[in-house]
Amino acid sequence: MGLHSTYGLTRIINARGPYTPLGVSRSGEGVATAVAAALSEFFVMAELQDVADRALARFAGAEAGTVVHCTASAITLAVAATMTGESAERIAALPDTAGMPRAVVLPAGHAVDYGHSITQAVRLAGAVPVAVGTEEAYTLEDLENGLSRPDVACLLLVSSRLVRGAGAELSEAVAVAHRHGVPVVVDGAAQDFRVDQLLRTGADLVTVSGQKYLGSPTAGLVVGRADPVAAVRAQERGIGRAMKASKEAVVGVLAALEARHGLDMEAWKKQQADKVADFVARAGALRGVTAAPVSDPTGLPFERARLTVDPAVSRMDAAALESALRSGSPSIWVMPGGRPGAEEVLLELVPLTPAEIDAVLVRLAELLPT
Ligand SMILES: *Cc1c(COP(=O)(O)O)cnc(C)c1O
């Protein structure tokens, strides 16, 4: 906690998940050591990037991979790649898209906001987002209609708990796009555990954040077919200049991939399940709330703890509990995203230490009636 005292910063307990405004994630020791070593070295950056690109492709089981600044930029650059291919002229022209396909079709409910709207990441490349269907649902027919325009660059799909509305299986949507000869970009920023599944949908490019569950420094990972990945990397001579991965990020990604490779997934899953079960048992014993484990809607391999508040007993609703947790010291951040209209908060315990979990329970006990 040295930096917090040095700079007078708020101490926090992050039960909100890999959230950018809170610093996203904790990197492990291997990543921290590798990053520190990288900072004082020079590299032939193209060579370093080649090594990381190959490691990333192996990790994902993809033909190819590359590292850019973050996933927001990975989305912009993936869209750019579908408009320019490896044409140096087109790459230099962006964001001027004269003479290029420029429509990016996406289901309306996939126009997620992760701090800004994903449609702005699309527009940043010079492309034009075209939403199909409604917030509530989209059908394959909606997609067919959107994709039959003459100027489509790609179909953009999102795999995230932020996605709204019902729709087709991703693989069905990908198949429709491919029947139209349109490439598909899938944004799975927090889906590093499921990147192989996202590739199996047939997507041409999948974007993932290095700094979310993988625990690297901020980095956007792009994996998929060799040609479009090469076209993403080629953007470094164009708009990608402003979205480049730093040497410490690339080295950090390599270390994070090694750490993930060495992770005993079954043991890790059991550890997460035990942590949630223990928290739910202890929180459930408090008055004014009930607690239950809930699985992740996208299929991430861990559960979260859901607290359902009974305002008649606790004398506060879920929003008041959330704000009371946040205004204490340390400031405890929980996840919104309980079911609509329900008095619920979610807690993601993945990066928390046992001492932090104890501190959350102590604070809950102080706030709730005895
Ligand atoms: C976090 C997130 C992003 C942005 O990722 P960064 O690496 O922070 O730029 C994009 N899409 C979704 C669905 C996300 O959850």
GROMACS .gro file of C-alpha atoms in nm, residues 3-348:
model
  346
    3LEU     CA    1   0.180   0.422  -0.328
    4HIS     CA    2  -0.147   0.499  -0.154
    5SER     CA    3   0.034   0.671   0.135
    6THR     CA    4   0.289   0.842  -0.088
    7TYR     CA    5   0.027   1.005  -0.308
    8GLY     CA    6  -0.259   1.026  -0.058
    9LEU     CA    7  -0.483   0.789  -0.256
   10THR     CA    8  -0.805   0.621  -0.145
   11ARG     CA    9  -0.756   0.263  -0.031
   12ILE     CA   10  -1.003   0.035  -0.201
   13ILE     CA   11  -1.127  -0.320  -0.200
   14ASN     CA   12  -1.232  -0.408  -0.554
   15ALA     CA   13  -1.522  -0.654  -0.555
   16ARG     CA   14  -1.647  -0.501  -0.880
   17GLY     CA   15  -1.452  -0.718  -1.121
   18PRO     CA   16  -1.189  -0.611  -1.378
   19TYR     CA   17  -1.308  -0.252  -1.385
   20THR     CA   18  -1.094   0.006  -1.567
   21PRO     CA   19  -1.165   0.301  -1.331
   22LEU     CA   20  -1.025   0.091  -1.042
   23GLY     CA   21  -0.705  -0.024  -1.211
   24VAL     CA   22  -0.862  -0.341  -1.357
   25SER     CA   23  -0.663  -0.629  -1.208
   26ARG     CA   24  -0.369  -0.744  -1.000
   27SER     CA   25  -0.072  -0.877  -1.192
   28GLY     CA   26   0.115  -1.173  -1.049
   29GLU     CA   27   0.476  -1.173  -0.948
   30GLY     CA   28   0.605  -1.319  -1.276
   31VAL     CA   29   0.441  -1.038  -1.472
   32ALA     CA   30   0.569  -0.768  -1.235
   33THR     CA   31   0.927  -0.899  -1.255
   34ALA     CA   32   0.920  -0.926  -1.634
   35VAL     CA   33   0.775  -0.577  -1.676
   36ALA     CA   34   1.033  -0.426  -1.441
   37ALA     CA   35   1.313  -0.596  -1.638
   38ALA     CA   36   1.173  -0.474  -1.972
   39LEU     CA   37   1.164  -0.110  -1.868
   40SER     CA   38   1.542  -0.068  -1.867
   41GLU     CA   39   1.611  -0.257  -2.191
   42PHE     CA   40   1.604  -0.180  -2.562
   43PHE     CA   41   1.452  -0.430  -2.803
   44VAL     CA   42   1.402  -0.464  -3.176
   45MET     CA   43   1.033  -0.407  -3.123
   46ALA     CA   44   0.930  -0.599  -3.436
   47GLU     CA   45   1.118  -0.902  -3.305
   48LEU     CA   46   0.963  -0.875  -2.958
   49GLN     CA   47   0.621  -0.835  -3.113
   50ASP     CA   48   0.683  -1.145  -3.334
   51VAL     CA   49   0.763  -1.352  -3.026
   52ALA     CA   50   0.448  -1.231  -2.848
   53ASP     CA   51   0.235  -1.279  -3.159
   54ARG     CA   52   0.342  -1.643  -3.185
   55ALA     CA   53   0.288  -1.705  -2.812
   56LEU     CA   54  -0.056  -1.551  -2.836
   57ALA     CA   55  -0.155  -1.763  -3.134
   58ARG     CA   56  -0.043  -2.077  -2.945
   59PHE     CA   57  -0.233  -1.967  -2.634
   60ALA     CA   58  -0.556  -1.911  -2.826
   61GLY     CA   59  -0.518  -2.203  -3.066
   62ALA     CA   60  -0.549  -1.948  -3.348
   63GLU     CA   61  -0.362  -1.910  -3.677
   64ALA     CA   62  -0.221  -1.578  -3.562
   65GLY     CA   63  -0.228  -1.314  -3.292
   66THR     CA   64  -0.098  -0.966  -3.219
   67VAL     CA   65  -0.080  -0.719  -2.931
   68VAL     CA   66  -0.205  -0.359  -2.940
   69HIS     CA   67  -0.263  -0.097  -2.672
   70CYS     CA   68  -0.594  -0.216  -2.525
   71THR     CA   69  -0.918  -0.380  -2.635
   72ALA     CA   70  -1.090  -0.052  -2.718
   73SER     CA   71  -0.808   0.011  -2.966
   74ALA     CA   72  -0.810  -0.354  -3.075
   75ILE     CA   73  -1.174  -0.307  -3.182
   76THR     CA   74  -1.086   0.007  -3.379
   77LEU     CA   75  -0.790  -0.165  -3.544
   78ALA     CA   76  -0.981  -0.487  -3.618
   79VAL     CA   77  -1.250  -0.282  -3.790
   80ALA     CA   78  -0.979  -0.087  -3.976
   81ALA     CA   79  -0.822  -0.416  -4.089
   82THR     CA   80  -1.150  -0.528  -4.245
   83MET     CA   81  -1.164  -0.202  -4.442
   84THR     CA   82  -0.801  -0.182  -4.557
   85GLY     CA   83  -0.656  -0.531  -4.561
   86GLU     CA   84  -0.278  -0.484  -4.587
   87SER     CA   85  -0.303  -0.203  -4.847
   88ALA     CA   86  -0.045   0.058  -4.742
   89GLU     CA   87  -0.240   0.324  -4.925
   90ARG     CA   88  -0.568   0.250  -4.750
   91ILE     CA   89  -0.393   0.220  -4.413
   92ALA     CA   90  -0.236   0.563  -4.461
   93ALA     CA   91  -0.571   0.711  -4.570
   94LEU     CA   92  -0.770   0.619  -4.255
   95PRO     CA   93  -0.986   0.754  -4.101
   96ASP     CA   94  -1.075   0.874  -4.451
   97THR     CA   95  -1.260   0.572  -4.591
   98ALA     CA   96  -1.333   0.698  -4.945
   99GLY     CA   97  -1.360   0.398  -5.175
  100MET     CA   98  -1.359   0.141  -4.892
  101PRO     CA   99  -1.637  -0.073  -4.746
  102ARG     CA  100  -1.725   0.112  -4.426
  103ALA     CA  101  -2.047  -0.022  -4.271
  104VAL     CA  102  -1.998  -0.220  -3.950
  105VAL     CA  103  -2.313  -0.419  -3.880
  106LEU     CA  104  -2.385  -0.503  -3.517
  107PRO     CA  105  -2.692  -0.616  -3.322
  108ALA     CA  106  -2.841  -0.320  -3.132
  109GLY     CA  107  -2.800  -0.500  -2.797
  110HIS     CA  108  -2.429  -0.550  -2.872
  111ALA     CA  109  -2.370  -0.174  -2.880
  112VAL     CA  110  -2.228  -0.205  -2.528
  113ASP     CA  111  -2.088   0.076  -2.317
  114TYR     CA  112  -1.769  -0.022  -2.134
  115GLY     CA  113  -1.679   0.338  -2.046
  116HIS     CA  114  -1.769   0.472  -2.388
  117SER     CA  115  -1.990   0.318  -2.651
  118ILE     CA  116  -1.827   0.048  -2.863
  119THR     CA  117  -1.981   0.232  -3.160
  120GLN     CA  118  -1.730   0.511  -3.098
  121ALA     CA  119  -1.443   0.261  -3.119
  122VAL     CA  120  -1.591   0.166  -3.459
  123ARG     CA  121  -1.629   0.528  -3.575
  124LEU     CA  122  -1.272   0.606  -3.470
  125ALA     CA  123  -1.154   0.391  -3.763
  126GLY     CA  124  -1.370   0.599  -3.999
  127ALA     CA  125  -1.634   0.325  -4.018
  128VAL     CA  126  -2.009   0.367  -3.979
  129PRO     CA  127  -2.189   0.148  -3.725
  130VAL     CA  128  -2.520   0.004  -3.849
  131ALA     CA  129  -2.730  -0.144  -3.569
  132VAL     CA  130  -2.979  -0.420  -3.653
  133GLY     CA  131  -3.268  -0.553  -3.443
  134THR     CA  132  -3.371  -0.386  -3.118
  135GLU     CA  133  -3.238  -0.361  -2.763
  136GLU     CA  134  -3.468  -0.651  -2.675
  137ALA     CA  135  -3.373  -0.892  -2.954
  138TYR     CA  136  -3.230  -0.949  -3.298
  139THR     CA  137  -3.299  -1.229  -3.542
  140LEU     CA  138  -3.090  -1.388  -3.816
  141GLU     CA  139  -3.325  -1.216  -4.059
  142ASP     CA  140  -3.232  -0.876  -3.910
  143LEU     CA  141  -2.868  -0.970  -3.969
  144GLU     CA  142  -2.940  -1.084  -4.326
  145ASN     CA  143  -3.100  -0.748  -4.397
  146GLY     CA  144  -2.813  -0.548  -4.248
  147LEU     CA  145  -2.550  -0.758  -4.424
  148SER     CA  146  -2.704  -0.728  -4.768
  149ARG     CA  147  -2.594  -0.363  -4.805
  150PRO     CA  148  -2.317  -0.327  -5.064
  151ASP     CA  149  -2.067  -0.145  -4.838
  152VAL     CA  150  -2.032  -0.382  -4.539
  153ALA     CA  151  -1.681  -0.407  -4.391
  154CYS     CA  152  -1.758  -0.655  -4.114
  155LEU     CA  153  -2.007  -0.789  -3.862
  156LEU     CA  154  -1.921  -0.695  -3.502
  157LEU     CA  155  -2.045  -0.917  -3.218
  158VAL     CA  156  -1.979  -0.889  -2.846
  159SER     CA  157  -1.946  -1.160  -2.583
  160SER     CA  158  -1.991  -0.984  -2.249
  161ARG     CA  159  -2.223  -0.964  -1.952
  162LEU     CA  160  -2.297  -0.612  -2.082
  163VAL     CA  161  -2.479  -0.746  -2.392
  164ARG     CA  162  -2.854  -0.677  -2.383
  165GLY     CA  163  -3.140  -0.863  -2.540
  166ALA     CA  164  -3.184  -1.205  -2.692
  167GLY     CA  165  -3.026  -1.318  -3.015
  168ALA     CA  166  -2.880  -1.600  -3.213
  169GLU     CA  167  -2.589  -1.819  -3.105
  170LEU     CA  168  -2.271  -1.634  -3.202
  171SER     CA  169  -2.176  -1.920  -3.436
  172GLU     CA  170  -2.508  -1.885  -3.624
  173ALA     CA  171  -2.455  -1.511  -3.667
  174VAL     CA  172  -2.099  -1.575  -3.789
  175ALA     CA  173  -2.228  -1.828  -4.042
  176VAL     CA  174  -2.478  -1.576  -4.181
  177ALA     CA  175  -2.204  -1.316  -4.225
  178HIS     CA  176  -1.975  -1.567  -4.395
  179ARG     CA  177  -2.254  -1.662  -4.636
  180HIS     CA  178  -2.250  -1.293  -4.735
  181GLY     CA  179  -1.871  -1.298  -4.767
  182VAL     CA  180  -1.841  -1.064  -4.468
  183PRO     CA  181  -1.569  -1.111  -4.202
  184VAL     CA  182  -1.663  -1.119  -3.833
  185VAL     CA  183  -1.499  -0.948  -3.537
  186VAL     CA  184  -1.597  -1.072  -3.190
  187ASP     CA  185  -1.515  -0.851  -2.891
  188GLY     CA  186  -1.457  -1.077  -2.593
  189ALA     CA  187  -1.262  -0.830  -2.379
  190ALA     CA  188  -1.313  -1.012  -2.048
  191GLN     CA  189  -1.329  -1.357  -2.209
  192ASP     CA  190  -0.964  -1.469  -2.205
  193PHE     CA  191  -1.076  -1.792  -2.032
  194ARG     CA  192  -1.310  -1.858  -2.326
  195VAL     CA  193  -1.104  -1.733  -2.620
  196ASP     CA  194  -1.092  -2.081  -2.777
  197GLN     CA  195  -1.473  -2.102  -2.762
  198LEU     CA  196  -1.505  -1.760  -2.927
  199LEU     CA  197  -1.268  -1.870  -3.206
  200ARG     CA  198  -1.474  -2.186  -3.255
  201THR     CA  199  -1.771  -1.966  -3.351
  202GLY     CA  200  -1.579  -1.919  -3.678
  203ALA     CA  201  -1.501  -1.550  -3.606
  204ASP     CA  202  -1.219  -1.409  -3.818
  205LEU     CA  203  -1.085  -1.189  -3.536
  206VAL     CA  204  -1.140  -1.206  -3.161
  207THR     CA  205  -1.033  -0.922  -2.931
  208VAL     CA  206  -0.945  -0.980  -2.565
  209SER     CA  207  -0.800  -0.761  -2.289
  210GLY     CA  208  -0.463  -0.865  -2.149
  211GLN     CA  209  -0.522  -0.671  -1.828
  212LYS     CA  210  -0.853  -0.825  -1.723
  213TYR     CA  211  -0.844  -1.185  -1.594
  214LEU     CA  212  -0.510  -1.260  -1.763
  215GLY     CA  213  -0.340  -1.000  -1.539
  216SER     CA  214  -0.091  -0.845  -1.783
  217PRO     CA  215  -0.031  -0.469  -1.805
  218THR     CA  216  -0.288  -0.291  -2.024
  219ALA     CA  217  -0.289  -0.464  -2.362
  220GLY     CA  218  -0.533  -0.556  -2.636
  221LEU     CA  219  -0.492  -0.905  -2.775
  222VAL     CA  220  -0.618  -0.985  -3.124
  223VAL     CA  221  -0.632  -1.347  -3.240
  224GLY     CA  222  -0.778  -1.517  -3.543
  225ARG     CA  223  -0.706  -1.589  -3.906
  226ALA     CA  224  -0.359  -1.501  -4.036
  227ASP     CA  225  -0.458  -1.248  -4.304
  228PRO     CA  226  -0.683  -1.021  -4.097
  229VAL     CA  227  -0.441  -1.039  -3.802
  230ALA     CA  228  -0.159  -0.927  -4.036
  231ALA     CA  229  -0.387  -0.644  -4.149
  232VAL     CA  230  -0.437  -0.543  -3.784
  233ARG     CA  231  -0.064  -0.536  -3.724
  234ALA     CA  232  -0.011  -0.339  -4.045
  235GLN     CA  233  -0.217  -0.056  -3.893
  236GLU     CA  234   0.097   0.038  -3.695
  237ARG     CA  235   0.189   0.243  -4.003
  238GLY     CA  236  -0.144   0.425  -3.976
  239ILE     CA  237  -0.400   0.495  -3.705
  240GLY     CA  238  -0.247   0.215  -3.497
  241ARG     CA  239   0.047   0.443  -3.419
  242ALA     CA  240  -0.172   0.602  -3.153
  243MET     CA  241  -0.272   0.260  -3.020
  244LYS     CA  242   0.059   0.076  -2.997
  245ALA     CA  243   0.161  -0.172  -2.732
  246SER     CA  244   0.458  -0.062  -2.521
  247LYS     CA  245   0.760  -0.288  -2.474
  248GLU     CA  246   0.666  -0.345  -2.108
  249ALA     CA  247   0.313  -0.439  -2.207
  250VAL     CA  248   0.433  -0.690  -2.469
  251VAL     CA  249   0.678  -0.846  -2.223
  252GLY     CA  250   0.405  -0.846  -1.957
  253VAL     CA  251   0.167  -1.025  -2.193
  254LEU     CA  252   0.432  -1.293  -2.256
  255ALA     CA  253   0.474  -1.344  -1.881
  256ALA     CA  254   0.097  -1.349  -1.824
  257LEU     CA  255   0.050  -1.611  -2.098
  258GLU     CA  256   0.319  -1.825  -1.934
  259ALA     CA  257   0.149  -1.789  -1.596
  260ARG     CA  258  -0.188  -1.889  -1.744
  261HIS     CA  259  -0.025  -2.186  -1.917
  262GLY     CA  260   0.111  -2.301  -1.581
  263LEU     CA  261  -0.220  -2.252  -1.399
  264ASP     CA  262  -0.392  -2.565  -1.270
  265MET     CA  263  -0.741  -2.469  -1.389
  266GLU     CA  264  -0.925  -2.732  -1.187
  267ALA     CA  265  -0.752  -2.629  -0.866
  268TRP     CA  266  -0.812  -2.261  -0.949
  269LYS     CA  267  -1.183  -2.318  -1.014
  270LYS     CA  268  -1.216  -2.508  -0.685
  271GLN     CA  269  -1.037  -2.228  -0.500
  272GLN     CA  270  -1.280  -1.970  -0.647
  273ALA     CA  271  -1.582  -2.188  -0.570
  274ASP     CA  272  -1.468  -2.239  -0.208
  275LYS     CA  273  -1.410  -1.864  -0.167
  276VAL     CA  274  -1.762  -1.782  -0.292
  277ALA     CA  275  -1.923  -2.061  -0.085
  278ASP     CA  276  -1.750  -1.940   0.232
  279PHE     CA  277  -1.846  -1.576   0.166
  280VAL     CA  278  -2.208  -1.667   0.090
  281ALA     CA  279  -2.233  -1.871   0.412
  282ARG     CA  280  -2.092  -1.587   0.624
  283ALA     CA  281  -2.283  -1.304   0.450
  284GLY     CA  282  -2.603  -1.510   0.458
  285ALA     CA  283  -2.581  -1.523   0.837
  286LEU     CA  284  -2.619  -1.142   0.855
  287ARG     CA  285  -2.962  -0.985   0.912
  288GLY     CA  286  -3.133  -0.796   0.629
  289VAL     CA  287  -2.962  -0.972   0.339
  290THR     CA  288  -2.967  -1.313   0.176
  291ALA     CA  289  -2.667  -1.440  -0.016
  292ALA     CA  290  -2.630  -1.683  -0.306
  293PRO     CA  291  -2.369  -1.779  -0.562
  294VAL     CA  292  -2.454  -1.686  -0.922
  295SER     CA  293  -2.283  -1.803  -1.237
  296ASP     CA  294  -2.149  -1.566  -1.502
  297PRO     CA  295  -2.392  -1.516  -1.793
  298THR     CA  296  -2.116  -1.559  -2.053
  299GLY     CA  297  -1.984  -1.881  -1.902
  300LEU     CA  298  -1.669  -1.758  -1.725
  301PRO     CA  299  -1.536  -2.034  -1.498
  302PHE     CA  300  -1.628  -1.881  -1.162
  303GLU     CA  301  -1.930  -1.759  -0.970
  304ARG     CA  302  -2.004  -1.427  -0.803
  305ALA     CA  303  -2.180  -1.369  -0.471
  306ARG     CA  304  -2.520  -1.206  -0.492
  307LEU     CA  305  -2.654  -1.015  -0.192
  308THR     CA  306  -3.029  -0.958  -0.196
  309VAL     CA  307  -3.128  -0.680   0.039
  310ASP     CA  308  -3.452  -0.686   0.237
  311PRO     CA  309  -3.506  -0.311   0.295
  312ALA     CA  310  -3.779  -0.378   0.557
  313VAL     CA  311  -3.514  -0.537   0.781
  314SER     CA  312  -3.194  -0.366   0.670
  315ARG     CA  313  -3.352  -0.016   0.658
  316MET     CA  314  -3.168   0.051   0.328
  317ASP     CA  315  -3.210  -0.055  -0.032
  318ALA     CA  316  -2.939  -0.209  -0.248
  319ALA     CA  317  -2.829   0.130  -0.384
  320ALA     CA  318  -2.788   0.266  -0.029
  321LEU     CA  319  -2.588  -0.041   0.074
  322GLU     CA  320  -2.364   0.000  -0.231
  323SER     CA  321  -2.300   0.364  -0.155
  324ALA     CA  322  -2.241   0.299   0.217
  325LEU     CA  323  -1.982   0.032   0.128
  326ARG     CA  324  -1.815   0.274  -0.109
  327SER     CA  325  -1.799   0.564   0.133
  328GLY     CA  326  -1.624   0.366   0.408
  329SER     CA  327  -1.251   0.325   0.452
  330PRO     CA  328  -1.127   0.121   0.279
  331SER     CA  329  -1.375   0.205   0.007
  332ILE     CA  330  -1.549  -0.119  -0.101
  333TRP     CA  331  -1.671  -0.136  -0.461
  334VAL     CA  332  -1.928  -0.395  -0.561
  335MET     CA  333  -2.077  -0.479  -0.899
  336PRO     CA  334  -2.410  -0.345  -1.012
  337GLY     CA  335  -2.598  -0.578  -1.242
  338GLY     CA  336  -2.835  -0.764  -1.021
  339ARG     CA  337  -3.163  -0.843  -1.198
  340PRO     CA  338  -3.359  -0.536  -1.309
  341GLY     CA  339  -3.581  -0.401  -1.033
  342ALA     CA  340  -3.435  -0.641  -0.776
  343GLU     CA  341  -3.267  -0.519  -0.456
  344GLU     CA  342  -2.936  -0.687  -0.535
  345VAL     CA  343  -2.564  -0.629  -0.556
  346LEU     CA  344  -2.300  -0.867  -0.688
  347LEU     CA  345  -1.951  -0.919  -0.552
  348GLU     CA  346  -1.669  -1.062  -0.759
   0.00000   0.00000   0.00000
